[in-house]
Amino acid sequence: MKKLLRLISFVCIFALLVMAGACAEKPSETTVPVGTTTSKSVETTPNAGDELIVVGFAQCKADESDWRMANTKSMQETLSEANGYKLILADSNNDAAKQVADVQGFIDQEVDYIVIAAVNMDGWDTVLTNAKNAGIPVILMDRTINASADLYTCWVGSDFKAEGVKATDWISTRFTADQEVNIVNLQGQLGASAQIGRTEALEDAVAANSNWTLLAQQTGEWSTDTAKEIMASWIQRHGDKINVVYAENDNMADGAIQALEEAGMKVGGDDGVAIISFDANRAYLQMTLEGKINCNVECNPLHGPKVAQIIQTIEGGGSPAKVEVVEEAAFYYDTITQEIVDARAY
Ligand code: GYE
């Protein structure tokens, strides 16, 4: 209902302005009347004076990791009241069932848009059908889900398997085909598409390289402390047989490094246990520069502006692209520079 009223007021304002413009002097330059968006570029913020656009944001766990905190901050800074939005943040504390309930809560509140950073890939059909029936556009951000594509408007995020391939490609350059490569894998929270994609890339590479062995694999829940405990037990069991730690985010890589150093093992560099990480947060790019992390694959958390642009496209009557994969790089201990680290936005 709110959306229909907003559309009617938008059309009336536009019609009045067109009539006023027809009578006034032709301006020397093209002026765009307040209340309309230019065809040339999509504004990322609504025009002054409009009522706030209410966005329900279902975040998995706001303090889950450095990456997640940067992601939440990007959404809060972009979808601010000053920019014309009312952002309602629901933190599921990584409880998939609670996150579905959070989304249903947004539907009951009749928000204008729902944005989801999904804890888990499964369990979305019913609540997204409810959102569709309520006429509320759903924007998936960060992670993908297993649901019919007609149940959400679009998805913006990373190609997690491609990230993993960047990492395994580096491992291939680090070791020769006749060297034993024993790998331990600290996985993200099981069922998250980021974990699934990164793990899949590693498992495919292990299957393709007869000299590679996956010694151990366990979820570190994206957490430094959990990863440190798991790594300490793997050191007890496998000791210096471990050649590579494949940690699916920076926080877990940090935990593994702490455990290895406390066990007196050499980490990173040219001849230490090779450390793979994902996210490339600034603090961990600094560790890459110091040689503690060998390969850090970027995963951009700053999705706020892109989400705002998608909302403005829809507000202007347009249809956003169904899939927006963000461009990402990888950084290596022997080529990264201090300038790259200092320029990091998060
Ligand atoms: O790698 C991790 C965060 O979904 C890409 O979730 C995101 C992952 C990221 O907690 O640090």
Short mmCIF file of C-alpha atoms and ligand atoms in Angstrom, two decimals:
data_model
loop_
_atom_site.label_atom_id
_atom_site.label_comp_id
_atom_site.label_asym_id
_atom_site.label_seq_id
_atom_site.Cartn_x
_atom_site.Cartn_y
_atom_site.Cartn_z
CA MET A 1 0.00 0.00 0.00
CA LYS A 2 2.84 2.34 1.02
CA LYS A 3 4.56 1.61 -2.27
CA LEU A 4 1.40 2.41 -4.31
CA LEU A 5 0.94 5.76 -2.48
CA ARG A 6 4.59 6.59 -3.07
CA LEU A 7 4.25 5.78 -6.77
CA ILE A 8 1.08 7.91 -7.15
CA SER A 9 2.73 10.91 -5.42
CA PHE A 10 5.82 10.44 -7.59
CA VAL A 11 3.69 10.54 -10.81
CA CYS A 12 1.70 13.60 -9.61
CA ILE A 13 4.86 15.56 -8.70
CA PHE A 14 6.43 14.65 -12.02
CA ALA A 15 3.30 15.69 -13.99
CA LEU A 16 3.09 19.05 -12.14
CA LEU A 17 6.77 19.72 -12.77
CA VAL A 18 6.45 18.88 -16.47
CA MET A 19 3.53 21.28 -16.80
CA ALA A 20 5.44 24.00 -14.88
CA GLY A 21 8.49 23.37 -17.01
CA ALA A 22 6.50 23.68 -20.24
CA CYS A 23 5.50 27.23 -19.29
CA ALA A 24 8.84 28.40 -17.87
CA GLU A 25 11.84 29.77 -19.84
CA LYS A 26 13.82 26.87 -21.33
CA PRO A 27 16.81 26.69 -18.95
CA SER A 28 20.17 27.21 -20.63
CA GLU A 29 21.18 23.77 -19.35
CA THR A 30 19.21 20.63 -18.71
CA THR A 31 17.82 20.71 -15.20
CA VAL A 32 16.34 17.64 -13.61
CA PRO A 33 13.20 18.50 -11.59
CA VAL A 34 13.31 17.37 -7.93
CA GLY A 35 11.54 14.07 -7.47
CA THR A 36 12.72 12.37 -10.64
CA THR A 37 15.82 10.36 -11.34
CA THR A 38 17.95 11.04 -14.41
CA SER A 39 18.15 8.34 -17.04
CA LYS A 40 21.88 9.00 -17.30
CA SER A 41 22.84 7.72 -13.88
CA VAL A 42 20.94 6.06 -11.09
CA GLU A 43 21.07 8.09 -7.90
CA THR A 44 22.05 6.08 -4.87
CA THR A 45 20.11 8.31 -2.53
CA PRO A 46 16.42 9.34 -2.66
CA ASN A 47 15.63 13.01 -3.19
CA ALA A 48 15.33 15.33 -0.22
CA GLY A 49 11.83 15.62 1.18
CA ASP A 50 10.72 12.09 0.27
CA GLU A 51 9.59 9.85 3.08
CA LEU A 52 12.28 7.44 4.27
CA ILE A 53 12.64 4.14 2.43
CA VAL A 54 12.37 1.42 5.07
CA VAL A 55 14.89 -1.40 4.60
CA GLY A 56 14.89 -4.54 6.73
CA PHE A 57 18.45 -5.94 6.85
CA ALA A 58 18.80 -9.56 7.99
CA GLN A 59 22.48 -9.86 8.93
CA CYS A 60 23.93 -13.25 9.89
CA LYS A 61 26.05 -12.14 12.87
CA ALA A 62 27.20 -8.53 13.01
CA ASP A 63 30.42 -9.24 14.96
CA GLU A 64 31.16 -12.63 13.33
CA SER A 65 34.41 -11.40 11.78
CA ASP A 66 36.28 -8.29 10.68
CA TRP A 67 34.73 -8.79 7.27
CA ARG A 68 31.22 -8.91 8.69
CA MET A 69 31.74 -5.79 10.79
CA ALA A 70 32.91 -3.91 7.67
CA ASN A 71 29.89 -5.24 5.79
CA THR A 72 27.45 -4.07 8.48
CA LYS A 73 29.19 -0.67 8.69
CA SER A 74 28.95 -0.22 4.92
CA MET A 75 25.20 -0.84 5.02
CA GLN A 76 24.65 1.47 8.01
CA GLU A 77 26.71 4.29 6.50
CA THR A 78 25.01 4.07 3.10
CA LEU A 79 21.42 3.35 4.12
CA SER A 80 21.33 6.19 6.64
CA GLU A 81 18.47 8.57 7.42
CA ALA A 82 20.55 11.41 5.96
CA ASN A 83 20.52 9.46 2.71
CA GLY A 84 16.78 8.89 2.87
CA TYR A 85 16.58 5.42 4.43
CA LYS A 86 15.39 3.84 7.66
CA LEU A 87 17.54 0.74 8.15
CA ILE A 88 16.24 -1.90 10.54
CA LEU A 89 19.09 -4.33 11.38
CA ALA A 90 18.22 -7.81 12.63
CA ASP A 91 21.20 -9.86 13.87
CA SER A 92 20.48 -13.61 13.78
CA ASN A 93 23.63 -14.52 15.76
CA ASN A 94 24.26 -17.09 13.01
CA ASP A 95 21.04 -18.94 13.87
CA ALA A 96 19.50 -19.86 10.51
CA ALA A 97 16.00 -20.41 11.94
CA LYS A 98 16.09 -17.04 13.72
CA GLN A 99 17.18 -15.32 10.52
CA VAL A 100 14.13 -16.70 8.68
CA ALA A 101 11.97 -15.41 11.56
CA ASP A 102 13.72 -12.02 11.30
CA VAL A 103 12.71 -11.82 7.62
CA GLN A 104 9.12 -12.77 8.46
CA GLY A 105 9.19 -9.96 11.03
CA PHE A 106 10.15 -7.49 8.30
CA ILE A 107 7.22 -8.71 6.19
CA ASP A 108 4.85 -8.21 9.14
CA GLN A 109 6.24 -4.68 9.57
CA GLU A 110 5.54 -4.01 5.86
CA VAL A 111 9.05 -2.70 5.15
CA ASP A 112 9.76 -1.41 1.64
CA TYR A 113 12.77 -3.68 0.96
CA ILE A 114 14.42 -6.71 2.55
CA VAL A 115 18.19 -7.33 2.32
CA ILE A 116 19.57 -10.71 3.40
CA ALA A 117 23.15 -11.85 4.12
CA ALA A 118 22.17 -15.50 4.53
CA VAL A 119 23.51 -17.65 7.37
CA ASN A 120 22.58 -20.78 5.46
CA MET A 121 21.76 -21.64 1.85
CA ASP A 122 18.63 -23.62 2.68
CA GLY A 123 15.22 -23.02 4.27
CA TRP A 124 14.17 -19.86 2.40
CA ASP A 125 11.25 -20.88 0.12
CA THR A 126 8.32 -20.26 2.50
CA VAL A 127 9.39 -16.89 3.90
CA LEU A 128 10.49 -15.58 0.49
CA THR A 129 7.13 -16.65 -0.95
CA ASN A 130 5.50 -14.62 1.84
CA ALA A 131 7.67 -11.61 0.91
CA LYS A 132 6.75 -12.00 -2.77
CA ASN A 133 3.03 -12.20 -1.91
CA ALA A 134 3.45 -9.04 0.20
CA GLY A 135 5.06 -7.26 -2.78
CA ILE A 136 8.35 -6.64 -0.93
CA PRO A 137 11.50 -6.86 -3.10
CA VAL A 138 14.22 -9.11 -1.60
CA ILE A 139 17.87 -8.30 -2.30
CA LEU A 140 20.40 -11.05 -1.50
CA MET A 141 23.76 -9.61 -0.48
CA ASP A 142 27.04 -11.44 0.12
CA ARG A 143 25.96 -15.07 0.12
CA THR A 144 23.71 -17.05 -2.26
CA ILE A 145 20.83 -19.35 -1.25
CA ASN A 146 19.05 -22.43 -2.60
CA ALA A 147 15.73 -20.91 -3.64
CA SER A 148 13.86 -20.36 -6.88
CA ALA A 149 15.18 -17.23 -8.63
CA ASP A 150 11.68 -15.75 -8.85
CA LEU A 151 11.62 -15.50 -5.04
CA TYR A 152 14.22 -12.74 -4.90
CA THR A 153 14.91 -9.65 -6.99
CA CYS A 154 18.71 -9.98 -7.29
CA TRP A 155 21.93 -11.08 -5.64
CA VAL A 156 25.12 -9.06 -5.18
CA GLY A 157 28.24 -10.74 -3.82
CA SER A 158 31.35 -12.75 -4.56
CA ASP A 159 32.13 -15.85 -6.55
CA PHE A 160 33.43 -17.89 -3.62
CA LYS A 161 34.57 -20.86 -5.68
CA ALA A 162 36.57 -18.52 -7.93
CA GLU A 163 38.17 -17.11 -4.79
CA GLY A 164 39.17 -20.63 -3.77
CA VAL A 165 40.66 -21.31 -7.19
CA LYS A 166 42.89 -18.22 -6.83
CA ALA A 167 44.19 -19.75 -3.60
CA THR A 168 44.75 -23.27 -4.96
CA ASP A 169 46.45 -21.80 -8.04
CA TRP A 170 48.94 -20.16 -5.67
CA ILE A 171 49.53 -23.48 -3.86
CA SER A 172 50.36 -25.00 -7.26
CA THR A 173 53.06 -22.38 -7.77
CA ARG A 174 54.50 -22.89 -4.28
CA PHE A 175 55.14 -26.61 -4.59
CA THR A 176 56.47 -28.75 -7.45
CA ALA A 177 54.53 -31.76 -8.75
CA ASP A 178 56.88 -34.21 -7.00
CA GLN A 179 56.63 -32.55 -3.56
CA GLU A 180 54.26 -33.83 -0.88
CA VAL A 181 51.65 -31.16 -0.09
CA ASN A 182 49.78 -31.83 3.17
CA ILE A 183 46.93 -29.39 3.73
CA VAL A 184 44.71 -28.63 6.73
CA ASN A 185 41.44 -26.81 6.04
CA LEU A 186 39.78 -24.44 8.52
CA GLN A 187 36.29 -24.09 7.06
CA GLY A 188 33.80 -21.28 7.54
CA GLN A 189 30.43 -21.92 9.14
CA LEU A 190 29.10 -25.08 7.45
CA GLY A 191 26.28 -24.40 5.00
CA ALA A 192 27.24 -20.81 4.23
CA SER A 193 27.80 -20.36 0.49
CA ALA A 194 31.18 -18.74 1.21
CA GLN A 195 32.29 -21.92 3.00
CA ILE A 196 30.81 -24.20 0.35
CA GLY A 197 32.51 -22.40 -2.56
CA ARG A 198 35.93 -22.08 -0.95
CA THR A 199 35.92 -25.68 0.31
CA GLU A 200 34.79 -26.98 -3.09
CA ALA A 201 37.72 -25.28 -4.83
CA LEU A 202 40.17 -26.89 -2.40
CA GLU A 203 38.62 -30.35 -2.64
CA ASP A 204 38.65 -30.16 -6.45
CA ALA A 205 42.34 -29.19 -6.44
CA VAL A 206 43.23 -32.00 -4.00
CA ALA A 207 41.45 -34.47 -6.28
CA ALA A 208 43.34 -33.13 -9.29
CA ASN A 209 46.82 -33.29 -7.70
CA SER A 210 47.98 -36.77 -6.67
CA ASN A 211 50.78 -35.28 -4.50
CA TRP A 212 48.27 -33.22 -2.45
CA THR A 213 46.67 -34.64 0.72
CA LEU A 214 43.85 -33.10 2.79
CA LEU A 215 45.15 -34.06 6.25
CA ALA A 216 42.31 -32.49 8.26
CA GLN A 217 39.17 -30.43 7.73
CA GLN A 218 36.88 -28.77 10.31
CA THR A 219 34.79 -25.63 10.69
CA GLY A 220 36.38 -22.88 12.72
CA GLU A 221 33.04 -20.95 12.61
CA TRP A 222 34.90 -17.93 11.09
CA SER A 223 36.38 -17.38 14.58
CA THR A 224 40.02 -16.76 15.64
CA ASP A 225 39.71 -18.56 18.99
CA THR A 226 37.93 -21.62 17.59
CA ALA A 227 40.46 -21.90 14.76
CA LYS A 228 43.37 -21.60 17.20
CA GLU A 229 42.05 -24.49 19.31
CA ILE A 230 41.50 -26.70 16.26
CA MET A 231 44.93 -25.86 14.84
CA ALA A 232 46.61 -26.71 18.16
CA SER A 233 45.01 -30.17 18.07
CA TRP A 234 46.11 -30.68 14.45
CA ILE A 235 49.68 -29.70 15.38
CA GLN A 236 49.56 -32.31 18.16
CA ARG A 237 48.40 -34.94 15.68
CA HIS A 238 50.31 -34.07 12.51
CA GLY A 239 53.19 -31.86 13.69
CA ASP A 240 55.57 -30.70 11.00
CA LYS A 241 53.86 -32.87 8.36
CA ILE A 242 51.57 -29.84 7.81
CA ASN A 243 52.69 -27.86 4.75
CA VAL A 244 49.65 -25.59 4.14
CA VAL A 245 46.87 -24.05 6.24
CA TYR A 246 43.84 -23.19 4.03
CA ALA A 247 41.81 -20.88 6.29
CA GLU A 248 38.52 -19.67 4.81
CA ASN A 249 38.75 -16.22 6.38
CA ASP A 250 41.30 -13.84 7.96
CA ASN A 251 40.17 -14.37 11.54
CA MET A 252 40.70 -18.13 11.33
CA ALA A 253 44.07 -17.67 9.59
CA ASP A 254 45.10 -15.49 12.54
CA GLY A 255 44.07 -18.20 15.01
CA ALA A 256 46.06 -20.83 13.09
CA ILE A 257 49.15 -18.59 12.98
CA GLN A 258 48.94 -18.05 16.75
CA ALA A 259 48.79 -21.81 17.36
CA LEU A 260 51.68 -22.54 14.99
CA GLU A 261 53.90 -19.85 16.53
CA GLU A 262 53.08 -21.02 20.07
CA ALA A 263 54.19 -24.50 18.96
CA GLY A 264 57.48 -23.00 17.74
CA MET A 265 56.73 -23.69 14.08
CA LYS A 266 57.87 -21.36 11.26
CA VAL A 267 54.95 -19.60 9.58
CA GLY A 268 54.63 -18.19 6.06
CA GLY A 269 57.52 -16.66 4.12
CA ASP A 270 59.53 -18.78 1.69
CA ASP A 271 59.92 -21.88 3.83
CA GLY A 272 57.41 -21.81 6.70
CA VAL A 273 54.00 -23.47 6.85
CA ALA A 274 52.20 -21.74 3.95
CA ILE A 275 49.14 -19.75 5.09
CA ILE A 276 46.16 -19.16 2.81
CA SER A 277 43.48 -16.67 3.88
CA PHE A 278 40.37 -14.99 2.49
CA ASP A 279 38.82 -11.52 2.97
CA ALA A 280 42.01 -9.39 2.79
CA ASN A 281 41.00 -7.04 5.60
CA ARG A 282 43.68 -4.36 6.11
CA ALA A 283 45.08 -5.83 9.35
CA TYR A 284 45.60 -9.18 7.64
CA LEU A 285 47.03 -7.61 4.49
CA GLN A 286 49.61 -6.14 6.86
CA MET A 287 50.34 -9.70 8.01
CA THR A 288 50.64 -10.67 4.32
CA LEU A 289 53.17 -7.86 3.83
CA GLU A 290 55.06 -9.17 6.88
CA GLY A 291 55.11 -12.63 5.26
CA LYS A 292 52.94 -14.36 7.88
CA ILE A 293 50.15 -14.91 5.36
CA ASN A 294 51.37 -16.11 1.96
CA CYS A 295 48.24 -15.67 -0.14
CA ASN A 296 45.23 -13.54 0.86
CA VAL A 297 42.24 -13.61 -1.49
CA GLU A 298 40.08 -10.48 -1.45
CA CYS A 299 36.38 -10.65 -0.61
CA ASN A 300 34.82 -7.21 -0.73
CA PRO A 301 32.35 -6.52 2.16
CA LEU A 302 31.46 -2.96 1.11
CA HIS A 303 28.09 -3.81 -0.43
CA GLY A 304 26.17 -0.77 0.91
CA PRO A 305 26.53 1.48 -2.17
CA LYS A 306 25.60 -1.34 -4.55
CA VAL A 307 22.49 -2.20 -2.49
CA ALA A 308 21.48 1.50 -2.46
CA GLN A 309 21.93 1.66 -6.23
CA ILE A 310 19.73 -1.42 -6.67
CA ILE A 311 17.02 0.15 -4.49
CA GLN A 312 17.16 3.39 -6.45
CA THR A 313 16.91 1.48 -9.72
CA ILE A 314 13.74 -0.20 -8.46
CA GLU A 315 12.37 3.09 -7.04
CA GLY A 316 12.89 4.63 -10.47
CA GLY A 317 10.85 1.87 -12.10
CA GLY A 318 13.90 -0.04 -13.43
CA SER A 319 14.95 -3.66 -13.01
CA PRO A 320 18.40 -4.38 -11.52
CA ALA A 321 20.61 -7.12 -12.92
CA LYS A 322 19.69 -10.49 -11.39
CA VAL A 323 23.32 -11.24 -10.49
CA GLU A 324 26.09 -8.77 -9.62
CA VAL A 325 29.42 -10.48 -8.97
CA VAL A 326 31.95 -8.07 -7.48
CA GLU A 327 35.46 -7.97 -8.98
CA GLU A 328 38.12 -9.28 -6.57
CA ALA A 329 41.89 -9.75 -6.51
CA ALA A 330 44.41 -11.79 -4.53
CA PHE A 331 47.49 -10.52 -2.66
CA TYR A 332 50.76 -12.37 -2.13
CA TYR A 333 53.49 -11.98 0.53
CA ASP A 334 56.24 -11.52 -2.05
CA THR A 335 54.56 -8.87 -4.21
CA ILE A 336 52.24 -6.85 -1.94
CA THR A 337 53.33 -3.29 -1.00
CA GLN A 338 52.72 -0.99 1.96
CA GLU A 339 50.83 1.36 -0.39
CA ILE A 340 48.33 -1.40 -1.19
CA VAL A 341 47.84 -2.12 2.51
CA ASP A 342 47.45 1.56 3.45
CA ALA A 343 44.92 2.13 0.66
CA ARG A 344 42.63 -0.61 1.97
CA ALA A 345 39.16 0.77 2.72
CA TYR A 346 38.43 -1.91 5.35
O1 GYE B 1 34.65 -14.48 4.30
C1 GYE B 1 33.80 -14.14 6.53
C2 GYE B 1 32.43 -13.70 7.01
O2 GYE B 1 30.17 -14.36 3.69
C3 GYE B 1 32.10 -13.70 2.44
O3 GYE B 1 31.55 -14.36 6.08
C4 GYE B 1 31.43 -13.73 3.81
C5 GYE B 1 32.24 -14.46 4.83
C6 GYE B 1 33.66 -13.89 5.07
O4 GYE B 1 32.23 -13.93 8.32
O5 GYE B 1 34.85 -13.44 7.16
#
